Coordinates of C-alpha atoms in Angstrom, one line a residue:
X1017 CA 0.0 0.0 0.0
X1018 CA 2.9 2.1 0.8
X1019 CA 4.1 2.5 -3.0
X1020 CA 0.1 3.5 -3.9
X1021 CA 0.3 5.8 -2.0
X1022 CA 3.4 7.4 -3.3
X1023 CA 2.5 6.6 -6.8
X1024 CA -0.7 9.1 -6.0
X1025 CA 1.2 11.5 -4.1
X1026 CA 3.6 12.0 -7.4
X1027 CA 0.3 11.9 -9.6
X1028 CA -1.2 15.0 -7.3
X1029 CA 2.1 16.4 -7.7
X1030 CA 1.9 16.2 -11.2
X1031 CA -1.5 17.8 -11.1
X1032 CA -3.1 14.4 -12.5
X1033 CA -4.6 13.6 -9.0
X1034 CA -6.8 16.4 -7.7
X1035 CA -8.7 13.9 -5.0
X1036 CA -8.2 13.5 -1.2
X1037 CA -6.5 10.5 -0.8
X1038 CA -7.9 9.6 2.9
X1039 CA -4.9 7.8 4.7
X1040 CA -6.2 7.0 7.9
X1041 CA -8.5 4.6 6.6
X1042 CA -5.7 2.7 5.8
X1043 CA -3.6 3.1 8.8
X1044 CA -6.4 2.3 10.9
X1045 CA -6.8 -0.9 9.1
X1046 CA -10.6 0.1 8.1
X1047 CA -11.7 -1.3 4.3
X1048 CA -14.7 0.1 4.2
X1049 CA -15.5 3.5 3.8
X1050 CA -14.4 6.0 1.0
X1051 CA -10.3 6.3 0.3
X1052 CA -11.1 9.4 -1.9
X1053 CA -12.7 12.4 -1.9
X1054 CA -13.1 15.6 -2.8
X1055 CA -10.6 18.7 -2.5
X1056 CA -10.4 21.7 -2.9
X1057 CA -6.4 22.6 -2.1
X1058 CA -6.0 19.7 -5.5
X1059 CA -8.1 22.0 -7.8
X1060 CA -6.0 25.3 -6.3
X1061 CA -2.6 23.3 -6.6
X1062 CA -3.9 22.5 -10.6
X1063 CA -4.6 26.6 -10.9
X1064 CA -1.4 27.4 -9.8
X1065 CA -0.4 25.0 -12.2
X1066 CA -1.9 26.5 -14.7
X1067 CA -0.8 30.3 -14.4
X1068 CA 2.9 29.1 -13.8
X1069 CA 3.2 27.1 -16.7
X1070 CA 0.9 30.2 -18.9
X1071 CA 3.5 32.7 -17.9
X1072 CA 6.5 31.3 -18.0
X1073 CA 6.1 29.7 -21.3
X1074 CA 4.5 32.9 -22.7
X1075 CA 8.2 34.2 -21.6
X1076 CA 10.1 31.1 -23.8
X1077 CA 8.4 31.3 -26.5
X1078 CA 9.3 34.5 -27.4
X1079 CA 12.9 33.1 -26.5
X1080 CA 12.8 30.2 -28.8
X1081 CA 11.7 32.1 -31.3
X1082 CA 14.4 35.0 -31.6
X1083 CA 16.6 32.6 -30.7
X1084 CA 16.3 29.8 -33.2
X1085 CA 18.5 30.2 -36.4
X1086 CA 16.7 29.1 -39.1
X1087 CA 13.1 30.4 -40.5
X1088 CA 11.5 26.8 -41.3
X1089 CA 13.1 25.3 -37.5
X1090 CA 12.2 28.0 -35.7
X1091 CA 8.2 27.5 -37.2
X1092 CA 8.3 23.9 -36.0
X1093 CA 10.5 24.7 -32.5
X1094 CA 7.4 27.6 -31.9
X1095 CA 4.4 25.3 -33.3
X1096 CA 6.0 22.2 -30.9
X1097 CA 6.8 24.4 -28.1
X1098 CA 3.2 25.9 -27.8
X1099 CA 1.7 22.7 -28.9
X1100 CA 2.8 21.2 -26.2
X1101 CA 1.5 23.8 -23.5
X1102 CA -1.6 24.3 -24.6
X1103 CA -2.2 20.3 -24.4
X1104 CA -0.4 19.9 -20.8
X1105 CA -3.1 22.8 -19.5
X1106 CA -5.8 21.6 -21.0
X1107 CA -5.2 18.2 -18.9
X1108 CA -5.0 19.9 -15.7
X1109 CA -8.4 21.8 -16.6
X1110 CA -9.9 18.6 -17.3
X1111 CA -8.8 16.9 -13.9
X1112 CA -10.0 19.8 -12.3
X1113 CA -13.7 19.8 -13.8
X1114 CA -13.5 15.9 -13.7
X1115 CA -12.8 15.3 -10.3
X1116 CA -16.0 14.1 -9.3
X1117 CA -15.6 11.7 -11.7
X1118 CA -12.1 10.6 -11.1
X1119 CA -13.2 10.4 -7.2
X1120 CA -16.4 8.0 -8.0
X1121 CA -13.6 5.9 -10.2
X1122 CA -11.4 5.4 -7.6
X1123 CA -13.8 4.1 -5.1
X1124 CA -15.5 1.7 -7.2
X1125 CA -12.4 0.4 -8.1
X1126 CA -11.3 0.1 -4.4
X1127 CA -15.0 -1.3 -3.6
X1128 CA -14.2 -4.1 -6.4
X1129 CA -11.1 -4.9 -5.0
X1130 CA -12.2 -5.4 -1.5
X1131 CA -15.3 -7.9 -2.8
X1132 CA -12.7 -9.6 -5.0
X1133 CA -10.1 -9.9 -1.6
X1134 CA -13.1 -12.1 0.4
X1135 CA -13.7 -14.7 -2.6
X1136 CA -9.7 -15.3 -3.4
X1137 CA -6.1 -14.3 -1.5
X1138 CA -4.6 -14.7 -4.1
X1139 CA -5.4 -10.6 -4.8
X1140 CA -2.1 -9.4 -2.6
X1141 CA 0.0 -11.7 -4.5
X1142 CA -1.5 -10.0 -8.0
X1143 CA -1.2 -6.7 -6.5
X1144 CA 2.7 -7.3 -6.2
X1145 CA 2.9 -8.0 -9.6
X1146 CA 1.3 -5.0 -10.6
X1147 CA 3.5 -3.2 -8.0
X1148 CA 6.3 -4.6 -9.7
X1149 CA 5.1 -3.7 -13.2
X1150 CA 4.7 0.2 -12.0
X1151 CA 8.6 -0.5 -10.8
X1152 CA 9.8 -1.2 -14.1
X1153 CA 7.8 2.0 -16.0
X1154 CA 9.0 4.3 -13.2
X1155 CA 12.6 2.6 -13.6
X1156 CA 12.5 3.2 -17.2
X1157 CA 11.2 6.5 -17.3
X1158 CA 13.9 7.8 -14.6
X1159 CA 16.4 6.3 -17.0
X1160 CA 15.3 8.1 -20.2
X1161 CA 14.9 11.6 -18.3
X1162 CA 18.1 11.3 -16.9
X1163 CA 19.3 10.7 -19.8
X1164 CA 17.2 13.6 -21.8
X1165 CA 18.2 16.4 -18.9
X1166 CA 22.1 15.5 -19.3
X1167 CA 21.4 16.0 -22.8
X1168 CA 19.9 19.6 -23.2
X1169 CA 22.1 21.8 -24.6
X1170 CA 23.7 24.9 -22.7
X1171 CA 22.7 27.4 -25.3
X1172 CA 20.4 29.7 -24.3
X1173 CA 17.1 29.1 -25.9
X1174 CA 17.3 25.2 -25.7
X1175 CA 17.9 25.7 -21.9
X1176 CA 14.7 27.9 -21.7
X1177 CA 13.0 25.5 -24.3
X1178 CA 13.6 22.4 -22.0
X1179 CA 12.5 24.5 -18.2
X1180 CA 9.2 25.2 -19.9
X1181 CA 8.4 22.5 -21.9
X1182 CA 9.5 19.1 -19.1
X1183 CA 7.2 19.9 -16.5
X1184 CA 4.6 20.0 -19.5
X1185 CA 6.0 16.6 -20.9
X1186 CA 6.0 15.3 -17.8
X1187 CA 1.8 16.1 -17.2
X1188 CA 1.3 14.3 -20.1
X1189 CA 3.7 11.0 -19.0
X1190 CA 2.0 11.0 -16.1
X1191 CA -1.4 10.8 -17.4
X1192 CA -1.0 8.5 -19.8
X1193 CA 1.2 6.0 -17.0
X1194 CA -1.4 6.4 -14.8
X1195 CA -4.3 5.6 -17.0
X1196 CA -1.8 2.1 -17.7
X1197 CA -2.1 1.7 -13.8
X1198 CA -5.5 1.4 -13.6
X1199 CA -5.8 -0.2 -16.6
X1200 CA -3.3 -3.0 -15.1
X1201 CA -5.8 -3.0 -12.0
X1202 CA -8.4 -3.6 -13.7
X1203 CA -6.8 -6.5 -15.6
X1204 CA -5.7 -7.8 -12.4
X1205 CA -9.0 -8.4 -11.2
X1206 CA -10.2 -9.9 -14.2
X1207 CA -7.2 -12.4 -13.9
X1208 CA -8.7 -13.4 -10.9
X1209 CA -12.4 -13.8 -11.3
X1210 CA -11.2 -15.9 -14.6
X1211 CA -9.0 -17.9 -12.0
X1212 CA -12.5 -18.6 -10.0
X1213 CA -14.9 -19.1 -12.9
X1214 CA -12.4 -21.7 -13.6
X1215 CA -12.6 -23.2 -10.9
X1216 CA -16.2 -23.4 -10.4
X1217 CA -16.8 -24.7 -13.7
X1218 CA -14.5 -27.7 -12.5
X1219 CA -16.4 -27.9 -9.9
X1220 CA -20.2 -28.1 -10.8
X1221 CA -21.5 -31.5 -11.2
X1222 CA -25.3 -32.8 -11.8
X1223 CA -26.0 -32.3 -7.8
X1224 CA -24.6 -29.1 -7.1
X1225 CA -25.8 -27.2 -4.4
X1226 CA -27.4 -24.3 -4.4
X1227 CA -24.5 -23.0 -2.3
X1228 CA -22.1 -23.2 -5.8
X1229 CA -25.0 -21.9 -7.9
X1230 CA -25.2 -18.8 -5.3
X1231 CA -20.8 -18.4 -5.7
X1232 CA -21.6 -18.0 -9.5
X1233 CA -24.8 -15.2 -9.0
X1234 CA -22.1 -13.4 -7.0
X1235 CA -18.7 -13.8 -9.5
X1236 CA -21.6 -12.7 -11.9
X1237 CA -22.4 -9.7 -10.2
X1238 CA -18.9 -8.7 -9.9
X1239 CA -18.3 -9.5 -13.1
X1240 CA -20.3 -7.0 -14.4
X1241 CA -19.9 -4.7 -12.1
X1242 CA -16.1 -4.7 -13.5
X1243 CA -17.1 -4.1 -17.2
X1244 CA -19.0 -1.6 -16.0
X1245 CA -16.5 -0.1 -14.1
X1246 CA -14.2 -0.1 -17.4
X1247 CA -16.4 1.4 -19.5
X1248 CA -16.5 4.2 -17.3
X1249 CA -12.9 4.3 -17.0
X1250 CA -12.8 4.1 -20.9
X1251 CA -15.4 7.1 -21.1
X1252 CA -13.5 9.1 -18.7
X1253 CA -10.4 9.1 -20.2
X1254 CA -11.4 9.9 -23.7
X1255 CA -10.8 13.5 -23.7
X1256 CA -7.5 12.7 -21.8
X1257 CA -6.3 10.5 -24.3
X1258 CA -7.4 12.2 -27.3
X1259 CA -5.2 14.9 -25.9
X1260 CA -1.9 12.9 -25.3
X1261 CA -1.8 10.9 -28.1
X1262 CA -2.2 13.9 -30.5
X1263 CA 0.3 15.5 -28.8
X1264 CA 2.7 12.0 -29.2
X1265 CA 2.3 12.2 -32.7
X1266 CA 3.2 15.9 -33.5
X1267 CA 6.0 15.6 -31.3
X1268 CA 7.2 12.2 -32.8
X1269 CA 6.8 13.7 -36.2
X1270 CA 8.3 16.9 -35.6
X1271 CA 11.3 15.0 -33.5
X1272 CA 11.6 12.5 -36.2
X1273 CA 12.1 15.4 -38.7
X1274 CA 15.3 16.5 -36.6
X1275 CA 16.8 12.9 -37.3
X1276 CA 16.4 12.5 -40.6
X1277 CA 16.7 16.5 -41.8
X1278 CA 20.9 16.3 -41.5
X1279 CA 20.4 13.5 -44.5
X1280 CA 18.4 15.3 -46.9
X1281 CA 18.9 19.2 -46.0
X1282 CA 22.5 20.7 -45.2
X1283 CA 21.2 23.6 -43.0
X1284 CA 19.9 22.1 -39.7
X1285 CA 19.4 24.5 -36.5
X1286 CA 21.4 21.7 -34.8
X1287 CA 24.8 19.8 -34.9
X1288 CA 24.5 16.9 -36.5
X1289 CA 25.6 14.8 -33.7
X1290 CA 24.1 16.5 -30.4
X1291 CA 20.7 16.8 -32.7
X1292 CA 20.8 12.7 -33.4
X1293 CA 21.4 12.1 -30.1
X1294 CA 19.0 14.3 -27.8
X1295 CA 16.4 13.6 -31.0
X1296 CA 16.6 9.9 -30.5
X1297 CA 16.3 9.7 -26.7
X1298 CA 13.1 11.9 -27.0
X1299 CA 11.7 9.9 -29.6
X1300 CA 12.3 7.2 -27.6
X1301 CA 10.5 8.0 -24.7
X1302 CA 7.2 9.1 -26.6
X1303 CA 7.6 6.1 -28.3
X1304 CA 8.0 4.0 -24.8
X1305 CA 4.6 5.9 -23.8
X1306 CA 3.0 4.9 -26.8
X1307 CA 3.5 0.9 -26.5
X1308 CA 2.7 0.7 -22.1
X1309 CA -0.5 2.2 -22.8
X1310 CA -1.5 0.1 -25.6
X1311 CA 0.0 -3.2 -24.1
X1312 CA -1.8 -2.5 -21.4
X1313 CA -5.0 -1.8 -23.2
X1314 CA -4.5 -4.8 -25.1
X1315 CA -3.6 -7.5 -22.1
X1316 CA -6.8 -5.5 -20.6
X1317 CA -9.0 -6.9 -23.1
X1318 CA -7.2 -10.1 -24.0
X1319 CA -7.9 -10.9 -19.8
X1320 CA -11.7 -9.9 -20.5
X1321 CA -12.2 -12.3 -23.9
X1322 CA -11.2 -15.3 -21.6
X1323 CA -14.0 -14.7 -19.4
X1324 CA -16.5 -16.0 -22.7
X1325 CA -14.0 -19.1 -23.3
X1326 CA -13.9 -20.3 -19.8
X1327 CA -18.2 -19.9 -19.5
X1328 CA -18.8 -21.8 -22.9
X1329 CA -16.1 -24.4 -22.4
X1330 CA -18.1 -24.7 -18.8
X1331 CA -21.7 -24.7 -20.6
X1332 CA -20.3 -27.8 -23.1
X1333 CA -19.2 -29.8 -20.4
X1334 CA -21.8 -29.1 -17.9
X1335 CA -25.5 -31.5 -17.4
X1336 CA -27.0 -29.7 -14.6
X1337 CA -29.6 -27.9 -15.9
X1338 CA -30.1 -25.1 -13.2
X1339 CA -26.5 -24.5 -13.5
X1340 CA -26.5 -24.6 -17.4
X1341 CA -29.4 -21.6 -17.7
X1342 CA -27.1 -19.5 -15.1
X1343 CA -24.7 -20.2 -17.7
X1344 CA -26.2 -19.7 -20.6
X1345 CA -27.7 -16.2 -19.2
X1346 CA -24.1 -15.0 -18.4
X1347 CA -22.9 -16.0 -21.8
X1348 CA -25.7 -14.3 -23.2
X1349 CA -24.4 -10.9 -21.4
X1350 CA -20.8 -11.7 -23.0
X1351 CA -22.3 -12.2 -26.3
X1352 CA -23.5 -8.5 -26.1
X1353 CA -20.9 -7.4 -23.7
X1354 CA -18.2 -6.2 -26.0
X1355 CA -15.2 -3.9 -24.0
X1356 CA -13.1 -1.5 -25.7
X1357 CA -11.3 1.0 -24.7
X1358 CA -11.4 3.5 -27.6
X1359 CA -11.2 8.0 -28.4
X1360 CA -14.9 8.5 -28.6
X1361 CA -15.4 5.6 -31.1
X1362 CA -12.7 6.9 -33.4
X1363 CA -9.7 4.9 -33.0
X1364 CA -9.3 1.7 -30.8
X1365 CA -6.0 2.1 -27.9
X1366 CA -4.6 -1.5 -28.8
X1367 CA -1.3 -2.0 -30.2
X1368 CA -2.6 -1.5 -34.1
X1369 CA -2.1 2.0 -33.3
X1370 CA 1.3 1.7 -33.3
X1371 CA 1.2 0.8 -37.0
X1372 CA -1.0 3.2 -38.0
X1373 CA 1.1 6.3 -36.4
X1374 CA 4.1 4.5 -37.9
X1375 CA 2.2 4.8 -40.8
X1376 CA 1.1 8.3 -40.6
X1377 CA 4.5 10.1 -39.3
X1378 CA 6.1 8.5 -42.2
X1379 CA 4.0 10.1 -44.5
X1380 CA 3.9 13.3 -43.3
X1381 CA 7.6 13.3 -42.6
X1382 CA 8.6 13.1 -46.3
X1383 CA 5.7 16.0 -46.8
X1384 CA 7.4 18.2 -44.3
X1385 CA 11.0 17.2 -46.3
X1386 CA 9.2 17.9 -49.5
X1387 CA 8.2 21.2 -48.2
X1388 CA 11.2 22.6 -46.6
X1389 CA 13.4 21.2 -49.6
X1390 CA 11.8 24.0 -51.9
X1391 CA 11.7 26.6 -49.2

């Protein structure tokens, strides 16, 4: 619980977590209750947020503009730079409108987690591995910004480019990790009402009791109560990720532009070296954000599928009957029960979207080479 609780502290930090997180239900050993709710001090930490980033960044961009050396690189260094502002306040304005939402979330979730504690231990065991999961991101990511801070240049308008634009960069990693937490959560309780329906489906015989047909109503219950817990984690994080991930694609694209531009255009705004270099670790840590949210989207629903294979392999091999139509009824809800976690409808966040903004950077990459070629 310890590392939850720093993990939020770090997200409220970050202005991602405007909620109360209430502590002394924990250190008092109490599960029931509420372990968020609402604050006000979270929404005044986000304004502050807010007016720091607006002022200081209205100060560098003037910088990076009078600073930059070349017309067509100082257009893209401007677009980025602002870009990337406007998209990091716009987050924090969200979490702060949204936090009744994000506070109803974060119960149910903790609610779901206590029912699915009294039918299996096996929860604390699952709970390290997420633990150990969030290790590995946060390992990673302390890696690659060590690595992209030793890496700034000390010319003037990079070092004012880089002051304004990490915290920014950083609001946006840390919304899109934490929506992979919860997303691993999530999956981590689906893992383990699989692990039960399994077992229950091994279990019923022609004279079950009405004490096994009961265990099923309940994983049933919960069960749904899960999806619908996702699809209102899904819902609430549309804006949210519509947001990042347009923001991951201009600044792949325009970052990628820096590594191939020494190849095809002589002037560059950069040395050829320092530009491959700092231009690679950034693209590589967009790139890192890009693939934990979609493997985590995509184990997400991979967890959820089984759920239909384990019912119907347990309807085929079942011959009591009152079991079979509790069956049948729960695979009924599957049938129509389809989870995805998608950008209002547009775009699914599963790992195809990986090839498609492979596809798409690509494209507009030689555009933008075509374009500055004849400028």
């Amino acid at each position: 619980m310890l590392s939850i609780k720093h993990m939020f502290y770090f997200f409220k930090l970050s202005g991602v977590a405007t909620m109360k997180f209430n502590t002394n239900l924990i250190e008092t050993g109490r599960v029931q209750g509420s372990w968020f709710s609402g604050s006000r001090k979270g929404i005044a930490h986000n304004i502050v947020l807010i007016c720091l980033i607006f002022v200081f960044n209205c100060f560098g961009v003037r910088t990076v503009y009078y600073w930059s050396h070349i017309q067509f690189e100082r257009v893209i260094d401007v677009v980025l730079y602002a870009y990337t502002t406007v998209i990091a306040i716009l987050i924090l304005i969200v979490y702060c409108f949204r936090q009744k939402q994000a506070i109803a979330i974060a119960n149910k979730l903790q609610i779901l987690r206590e029912f699915t504690m009294s039918i299996n231990g096996q929860l604390n065991q699952g709970e390290q591995l997420v633990v150990s999961s969030l290790k590995r991101i946060s390992v990673a990511h302390l890696v690659i910004w060590f690595a992209l801070i030793m890496s700034t240049s000390t010319e003037m308008y990079m070092l004012v480019y880089s002051i304004a634009t990490y915290p920014c960069i950083l609001i946006i990693n840390c919304t899109i990790v934490q929506y992979s937490v919860v997303l691993k959560y999530l999956r981590q309780l689906y893992v383990i009402l699989n692990a039960n329906f399994f077992n229950c489906s091994k279990q019923f015989s022609a004279n079950t009791s009405s004490v096994r047909t009961n265990s099923l109503s309940d994983l049933r219950e919960l069960y749904m109560s899960l999806c619908n817990l996702s699809a209102d984690v899904s819902e609430f994080y549309h804006l949210l990720m519509l947001l990042c991930l347009s923001y991951l694609f201009v600044t792949l694209l325009l970052w990628c532009y820096y590594i191939v531009a020494p190849i095809f255009v002589k002037a560059t705004v950069l040395p050829i070296l320092y530009g491959y270099v700092r231009s690679l670790i950034i693209v590589i840590h967009h790139v890192l954000m890009l693939v934990i949210l979609t493997q985590s989207v995509s184990a997400l629903t991979r967890e959820n599928k089984k759920t239909g294979e384990i019912i119907n392999k347990g309807i085929s091999n079942l011959g009591n009957q009152r079991v079979l139509n509790e069956l049948n009824m729960f695979s009924n809800y599957l049938l129509h029960k389809d989870m995805k976690f998608t950008v209002y409808g547009l775009f699914e966040l599963n790992e195809s979207i990986l090839m498609t903004f492979a596809g798409s950077i690509t494209t507009y990459l030689v555009i933008i080479l075509q374009f500055h070629s004849r400028d």
